[in-house]
XYZ file of N, CA and C in Angstrom:
528
model
N 20.581 -72.450 32.662
C 21.574 -71.648 31.208
C 21.436 -70.649 30.912
N 21.854 -68.903 30.592
C 21.470 -68.418 29.720
C 22.250 -68.288 28.730
N 21.455 -67.604 27.499
C 22.046 -67.376 26.683
C 23.491 -66.369 26.241
N 23.979 -66.638 25.609
C 24.962 -65.597 25.236
C 24.408 -63.854 24.680
N 24.491 -63.159 25.087
C 24.034 -61.599 24.762
C 24.430 -62.051 23.121
N 23.127 -61.088 21.993
C 23.473 -61.400 20.556
C 24.795 -60.467 20.440
N 25.574 -59.480 21.252
C 26.043 -58.464 20.368
C 27.418 -59.384 20.841
N 27.993 -60.776 21.386
C 28.536 -61.577 21.588
C 29.234 -62.297 20.965
N 27.508 -62.833 19.228
C 28.024 -63.576 18.493
C 27.956 -62.771 17.097
N 27.998 -62.104 18.002
C 28.286 -61.130 15.893
C 29.748 -60.772 15.513
N 29.891 -61.365 13.711
C 31.293 -61.843 13.248
C 32.495 -60.695 13.366
N 33.241 -61.055 13.141
C 34.646 -59.634 13.207
C 34.889 -60.068 12.264
N 35.925 -58.535 12.057
C 35.341 -57.948 11.049
C 36.770 -57.089 10.990
N 37.926 -57.445 9.931
C 39.731 -57.423 10.074
C 39.957 -56.506 8.622
N 40.517 -55.186 9.006
C 41.245 -55.005 8.069
C 42.649 -54.673 8.176
N 43.623 -54.992 7.550
C 44.421 -54.623 7.731
C 45.467 -54.885 6.167
N 46.632 -53.341 6.721
C 46.830 -52.362 5.393
C 48.104 -51.572 5.568
N 49.233 -51.888 5.035
C 50.243 -50.816 5.431
C 50.290 -49.518 4.309
N 51.258 -48.863 4.462
C 51.100 -47.475 4.127
C 52.555 -46.766 3.987
N 52.915 -46.346 3.314
C 53.635 -44.633 3.404
C 54.127 -44.009 4.083
N 55.366 -43.682 4.787
C 54.875 -42.630 5.649
C 55.282 -41.204 5.433
N 53.630 -40.468 4.588
C 53.840 -39.630 4.066
C 52.523 -39.049 4.433
N 52.520 -37.618 4.269
C 50.825 -37.223 3.966
C 50.071 -37.563 2.773
N 50.486 -38.048 1.817
C 49.824 -38.980 0.786
C 48.880 -40.514 1.576
N 49.599 -41.140 2.461
C 49.988 -42.358 2.937
C 48.822 -42.152 3.869
N 48.723 -41.215 4.703
C 47.340 -40.642 5.584
C 46.267 -40.733 5.161
N 46.283 -39.548 4.633
C 44.789 -39.526 3.018
C 44.395 -40.841 2.559
N 44.795 -41.806 2.314
C 44.762 -42.828 1.724
C 44.760 -43.576 2.594
N 44.864 -43.858 3.752
C 44.169 -44.824 4.694
C 43.220 -44.028 5.429
N 42.902 -42.682 5.358
C 41.665 -42.381 5.510
C 39.959 -42.760 4.627
N 40.680 -42.388 3.657
C 40.025 -43.089 2.138
C 39.228 -44.627 2.684
N 40.572 -45.157 2.468
C 40.454 -46.478 2.537
C 39.795 -47.088 3.911
N 39.957 -47.018 4.752
C 38.966 -46.807 6.109
C 37.987 -46.495 6.234
N 37.003 -45.552 5.230
C 36.481 -45.158 5.063
C 35.221 -46.145 4.026
N 35.835 -45.987 3.233
C 34.962 -48.093 2.649
C 35.156 -48.234 3.343
N 36.041 -48.922 4.121
C 35.999 -50.958 4.253
C 34.646 -49.971 5.235
N 34.998 -49.354 6.580
C 33.274 -48.678 7.180
C 32.420 -49.337 5.917
N 32.286 -48.808 5.382
C 31.220 -48.939 4.349
C 30.535 -50.032 3.897
N 32.007 -51.110 3.533
C 31.505 -52.558 3.256
C 30.917 -53.446 4.244
N 31.177 -52.578 4.818
C 31.065 -53.197 6.409
C 29.394 -52.470 6.765
N 28.785 -52.274 6.479
C 27.768 -52.069 6.948
C 27.571 -50.628 7.424
N 28.945 -49.528 8.215
C 28.589 -48.409 8.265
C 28.541 -47.505 7.295
N 27.247 -47.637 7.060
C 27.135 -45.702 6.209
C 28.126 -44.896 6.618
N 28.110 -44.333 5.518
C 28.774 -43.243 4.939
C 28.566 -42.049 5.912
N 28.895 -41.175 6.736
C 28.113 -39.822 7.547
C 27.357 -40.449 8.421
N 27.535 -41.466 8.904
C 26.479 -42.125 10.318
C 27.820 -41.521 11.698
N 27.830 -41.203 12.596
C 28.535 -41.046 14.103
C 29.327 -42.300 14.152
N 29.131 -43.220 13.912
C 30.379 -43.793 14.159
C 31.089 -43.808 13.216
N 30.215 -43.756 12.033
C 31.507 -43.586 10.799
C 32.872 -42.299 11.261
N 31.827 -41.054 10.496
C 33.190 -40.040 11.463
C 33.498 -39.523 12.528
N 33.207 -40.781 14.086
C 34.036 -40.895 14.731
C 35.639 -41.228 14.280
N 34.977 -42.649 13.476
C 36.463 -43.287 13.270
C 37.295 -42.869 12.059
N 36.405 -41.433 11.358
C 37.569 -41.094 10.460
C 37.999 -39.734 10.998
N 37.628 -39.293 12.176
C 38.352 -38.346 12.830
C 39.591 -39.211 13.697
N 39.158 -40.253 13.676
C 40.877 -40.550 14.568
C 41.961 -41.665 13.760
N 40.753 -42.143 12.748
C 41.927 -42.793 11.948
C 42.976 -41.564 11.592
N 42.622 -40.469 10.699
C 43.440 -39.045 10.698
C 43.715 -39.077 11.502
N 43.555 -38.461 12.785
C 44.645 -37.946 14.019
C 46.138 -39.052 13.910
N 45.509 -40.577 14.342
C 46.287 -40.894 14.592
C 47.534 -41.498 13.067
N 46.616 -41.287 12.106
C 47.669 -41.536 10.617
C 48.771 -40.175 10.442
N 48.170 -39.286 11.036
C 48.835 -37.823 10.736
C 50.285 -38.070 11.497
N 49.231 -38.457 12.526
C 50.280 -37.595 13.345
C 51.414 -39.576 13.619
N 51.078 -40.489 12.946
C 52.062 -41.581 12.140
C 52.855 -40.685 11.545
N 52.973 -39.865 10.174
C 53.422 -39.376 10.067
C 54.119 -38.659 10.081
N 53.290 -36.999 10.774
C 54.753 -36.598 11.702
C 55.267 -36.661 12.226
N 54.984 -37.532 13.894
C 55.599 -37.765 14.732
C 56.898 -40.001 14.632
N 55.484 -40.069 14.143
C 56.374 -41.785 14.550
C 57.276 -42.002 12.821
N 57.744 -40.925 11.794
C 57.821 -41.301 10.403
C 59.344 -41.824 10.777
N 59.533 -43.207 10.480
C 61.104 -43.542 10.679
C 61.574 -43.641 9.499
N 63.067 -43.430 8.518
C 63.355 -43.213 7.334
C 62.835 -45.093 6.556
N 62.840 -45.112 5.316
C 61.690 -46.267 4.997
C 61.725 -47.598 5.318
N 60.573 -46.652 6.748
C 58.919 -47.575 7.862
C 57.578 -46.991 6.953
N 56.990 -47.978 6.583
C 55.456 -47.371 7.018
C 54.555 -47.160 7.974
N 53.540 -47.536 7.839
C 52.628 -47.291 9.087
C 51.722 -48.057 9.016
N 50.888 -48.993 9.878
C 50.788 -49.808 9.595
C 48.725 -49.590 10.095
N 47.780 -49.263 9.134
C 46.250 -49.734 9.614
C 45.487 -50.781 9.916
N 44.853 -50.604 11.199
C 44.559 -52.398 11.152
C 42.859 -51.910 12.115
N 41.827 -51.993 11.070
C 40.704 -52.090 11.742
C 39.928 -53.069 12.589
N 38.615 -53.221 13.354
C 39.183 -54.327 13.524
C 37.148 -54.355 14.439
N 36.800 -54.923 13.390
C 34.823 -55.036 14.290
C 34.434 -55.797 14.779
N 33.495 -55.796 16.319
C 33.548 -56.656 16.445
C 31.755 -56.389 17.060
N 30.803 -56.796 16.384
C 29.001 -57.015 17.022
C 29.233 -54.529 16.523
N 29.341 -53.438 17.740
C 29.433 -52.619 17.255
C 30.666 -52.114 18.068
N 32.034 -52.306 18.481
C 33.094 -52.212 18.745
C 33.896 -52.530 17.346
N 34.273 -50.568 17.112
C 35.674 -50.733 16.297
C 36.496 -50.425 17.663
N 37.450 -50.937 16.706
C 38.492 -50.924 17.285
C 39.797 -49.847 15.673
N 40.661 -48.821 16.597
C 41.548 -49.015 15.524
C 42.451 -48.743 15.853
N 43.540 -49.329 14.992
C 45.037 -49.754 15.469
C 46.070 -48.940 14.209
N 47.094 -47.777 14.519
C 48.293 -47.502 13.862
C 49.695 -47.984 14.643
N 49.853 -48.501 13.735
C 50.873 -48.484 13.668
C 52.487 -47.818 13.782
N 53.741 -47.275 14.173
C 54.798 -46.617 13.274
C 56.416 -47.502 14.306
N 57.156 -46.830 14.315
C 58.550 -47.395 14.069
C 58.953 -46.976 15.091
N 58.350 -45.060 15.642
C 59.082 -44.739 16.566
C 58.872 -45.272 17.945
N 58.355 -46.380 18.848
C 58.601 -45.876 20.169
C 58.148 -45.267 21.250
N 59.893 -44.241 20.927
C 59.776 -43.639 22.083
C 58.900 -41.935 21.659
N 58.721 -41.665 21.103
C 57.386 -40.999 20.531
C 56.349 -40.657 20.913
N 55.256 -41.437 21.938
C 54.858 -41.647 22.570
C 53.643 -40.317 22.551
N 52.444 -41.131 21.678
C 51.172 -39.894 22.145
C 50.999 -39.327 23.543
N 50.678 -38.487 24.009
C 50.397 -37.764 25.581
C 49.075 -36.207 24.700
N 48.303 -36.085 25.074
C 46.927 -34.890 25.807
C 48.032 -34.116 26.164
N 47.764 -33.094 25.247
C 48.471 -31.280 25.580
C 47.248 -30.575 25.934
N 47.551 -29.707 27.151
C 46.840 -29.533 28.257
C 45.788 -27.792 26.942
N 45.211 -27.568 27.338
C 44.997 -26.774 26.782
C 45.662 -25.153 27.190
N 46.628 -24.477 25.769
C 46.592 -23.190 25.886
C 45.897 -22.791 24.712
N 46.185 -21.787 25.082
C 45.721 -20.171 24.424
C 45.922 -20.292 23.135
N 45.306 -19.691 22.288
C 45.130 -19.604 20.486
C 46.892 -21.066 20.231
N 46.991 -21.701 20.889
C 47.426 -22.776 20.249
C 46.946 -23.115 18.670
N 48.014 -23.649 17.981
C 47.507 -23.878 16.364
C 47.096 -25.832 16.722
N 48.180 -25.833 17.336
C 47.931 -27.494 17.011
C 48.611 -27.922 18.834
N 47.645 -29.565 19.006
C 47.662 -30.445 19.531
C 46.813 -30.789 20.131
N 45.148 -30.569 19.243
C 44.597 -30.570 19.999
C 43.915 -31.685 19.124
N 44.152 -32.980 18.692
C 43.902 -33.791 17.919
C 43.372 -35.059 18.728
N 44.167 -35.416 19.661
C 44.570 -36.524 21.401
C 43.446 -36.145 22.155
N 42.852 -35.053 22.266
C 41.932 -34.215 23.016
C 40.178 -35.002 22.278
N 40.580 -34.719 20.608
C 39.132 -34.499 20.364
C 39.216 -36.352 20.160
N 40.811 -37.489 20.344
C 40.426 -38.102 20.357
C 39.752 -39.051 21.368
N 40.299 -38.478 22.637
C 39.582 -38.975 23.861
C 37.948 -38.000 24.476
N 37.502 -37.872 23.479
C 36.167 -37.017 23.573
C 35.399 -37.804 23.072
N 35.727 -38.706 21.902
C 34.799 -39.423 20.935
C 35.254 -41.303 21.652
N 36.608 -41.870 21.750
C 36.682 -42.464 22.071
C 35.982 -43.637 23.395
N 35.698 -44.950 22.977
C 35.029 -45.244 24.444
C 36.124 -45.599 25.322
N 37.361 -45.775 24.677
C 38.911 -45.922 25.813
C 40.446 -45.679 24.285
N 41.102 -45.193 24.823
C 42.128 -45.505 23.473
C 43.210 -45.742 24.553
N 44.670 -46.075 23.888
C 45.771 -46.459 24.359
C 46.714 -46.098 23.540
N 48.437 -46.443 24.396
C 49.017 -47.230 23.516
C 49.860 -48.495 23.794
N 50.362 -49.078 23.156
C 51.121 -50.556 23.403
C 52.270 -50.071 22.311
N 53.803 -51.184 23.423
C 54.682 -51.364 22.804
C 55.019 -52.381 20.999
N 55.270 -52.841 20.664
C 56.097 -52.953 20.083
C 57.389 -53.700 19.521
N 57.708 -54.623 19.418
C 58.886 -54.720 19.333
C 59.620 -53.730 18.300
N 59.618 -53.261 17.534
C 59.997 -51.881 16.693
C 58.855 -51.360 16.602
N 58.567 -50.441 17.700
C 57.614 -49.333 17.492
C 56.752 -49.548 18.081
N 55.445 -48.975 17.840
C 53.757 -49.094 18.920
C 53.252 -48.563 18.097
N 52.106 -48.481 18.885
C 50.926 -49.071 18.045
C 50.154 -48.226 19.152
N 49.079 -47.893 18.651
C 48.092 -46.125 19.157
C 46.458 -46.698 18.455
N 46.073 -47.109 19.879
C 44.379 -47.799 19.543
C 43.803 -46.772 20.107
N 42.155 -47.209 19.569
C 40.814 -46.564 19.929
C 40.029 -47.531 20.058
N 38.699 -47.423 20.904
C 38.064 -48.615 20.784
C 36.511 -47.327 20.253
N 36.451 -47.417 19.693
C 34.700 -46.730 19.566
C 33.542 -48.087 19.278
N 32.149 -46.652 20.289
C 30.878 -48.170 19.658
C 31.078 -48.332 21.513
N 29.546 -48.752 21.342
C 29.739 -49.440 23.246
C 29.228 -50.666 23.299
N 29.193 -51.382 22.161
C 29.295 -53.656 22.325
C 28.202 -53.888 22.806
N 27.702 -52.864 23.240
C 25.615 -53.031 24.001
C 24.727 -51.636 24.052
N 23.788 -51.662 23.898
C 23.206 -50.338 24.674
C 23.006 -50.509 25.917
N 23.042 -51.273 26.585
C 23.395 -51.007 28.245
C 24.572 -50.046 28.786
N 25.897 -50.106 27.504
C 26.359 -49.699 28.447
C 26.718 -47.812 28.024
N 25.850 -47.632 27.356
C 25.562 -46.055 27.545
C 25.199 -45.085 28.873
N 26.103 -44.101 28.685
C 25.903 -43.233 29.901
C 26.715 -43.557 30.938
N 27.741 -44.809 31.210
C 28.870 -45.168 31.613
C 30.376 -44.230 31.367
N 30.994 -44.345 32.403
C 32.363 -43.588 32.574
C 33.441 -43.801 31.687
N 34.380 -43.703 31.740
C 35.699 -44.218 30.454
C 35.732 -45.254 31.360
N 35.688 -45.147 32.463
C 36.744 -47.005 33.541
C 35.303 -47.617 33.566
N 34.092 -47.731 33.294
C 33.093 -48.528 33.581
C 32.778 -48.754 33.021
N 33.180 -48.762 31.514
C 32.446 -48.802 29.970
C 33.311 -50.110 29.962
N 34.163 -50.856 30.785
C 34.631 -52.296 30.870
C 33.979 -53.219 31.077
N 32.832 -53.027 31.928
C 31.625 -54.096 32.749
C 30.746 -53.994 32.362
N 29.959 -53.956 32.757
C 28.501 -55.570 32.087
C 29.019 -56.727 31.590
N 27.148 -56.459 30.905
C 27.134 -58.588 30.377
C 27.652 -58.347 29.102
N 27.232 -57.040 27.887
C 28.553 -57.723 26.859
C 29.760 -58.475 26.530
N 29.450 -59.090 25.852
C 31.356 -59.243 25.529
C 32.226 -58.078 24.222
N 32.522 -57.103 25.157
C 33.291 -56.029 24.873
C 35.013 -56.977 24.364
N 35.358 -55.778 22.826
C 36.496 -56.655 23.004
C 38.134 -56.109 24.368
N 38.822 -56.937 24.442
C 39.635 -56.277 25.373
C 40.790 -57.327 25.495
N 41.639 -56.768 25.754
C 43.101 -57.471 26.372
C 43.972 -56.606 27.677
N 45.027 -56.667 26.817
C 46.658 -55.564 27.623
C 46.291 -54.194 27.146
N 45.688 -53.975 25.399
C 46.257 -52.939 25.073
C 47.564 -52.862 23.372
N 47.625 -54.186 23.461
C 48.314 -54.664 22.947
C 47.562 -55.126 21.585
N 48.687 -54.413 20.311
C 48.029 -54.754 19.331
C 47.853 -56.635 18.925
N 46.309 -57.038 18.558
C 46.016 -58.640 17.926
C 46.112 -58.864 19.082
N 45.858 -58.288 20.535
C 45.706 -59.131 21.993
C 44.754 -58.814 21.900
N 43.548 -59.397 21.538
C 42.053 -59.744 21.808
C 41.371 -60.609 21.975
N 40.220 -60.737 23.181
C 39.919 -61.490 23.750
C 38.857 -61.857 23.823
N 37.595 -62.513 23.342
C 36.387 -61.904 24.067
C 35.447 -63.554 24.778
N 35.257 -62.598 25.172
C 34.874 -62.906 26.857
C 33.599 -63.381 26.256
N 32.766 -64.511 26.318
C 30.633 -65.084 26.523
C 31.014 -66.053 27.702
N 29.755 -66.447 27.868
C 29.063 -67.399 28.241
C 28.847 -68.489 27.099
N 29.371 -69.342 26.070
C 28.359 -69.846 25.434
C 27.467 -70.997 26.030
C-alpha cells in the first residue's frame, strides 16, 4: 500500500462573495481576493499572489464590461487545495463567452485573456443555469508537474482539482 502524496491531504479553503457589476465592484473583488490569499498564507507580492491578482482583475473586469445584466451581480469564488488555486468569476450573460483574441498591431485592448492563458495552468468557461462561470487554475499541485505542457498537466501522481470545468464541480482523486 502506498501513501497518498502530502499535497492530497491539504485542507480545502474557499472564499465566495458577490459584487455589484460596476468598476468599483471589480476593484473591491480584486482587493478582497488579495486579502483572502494573504490570510491563507500566500504572501502579498509572491508569484502566486501576483498571478492570481492579474486573473481576478481580468475576469472581474470582463464580468463588468461584457457580462453585465441589469440588476445582476457577479460572483467571485476562490478555492485553494494544496498549492492549486482555482479562481472562478460568474456573471449573468451566457451568450458573451470569452475568447482569446489574435494579436493585432496597435490594439488598445483584447490582451487580457492572453495574459490569463500565459499564467494559468488551465482555464475555461462553464455554462450555468443563468449565465456562465469563467475559471482558471494556478499552481502545479505538485512540483513534479513543472515543465509539462498544458495538456499534460492533468496527469501525475498528485491529487489535483479536476472536474468537467463546471462551478462547484471538483473531485479530489487520491489513494487513501
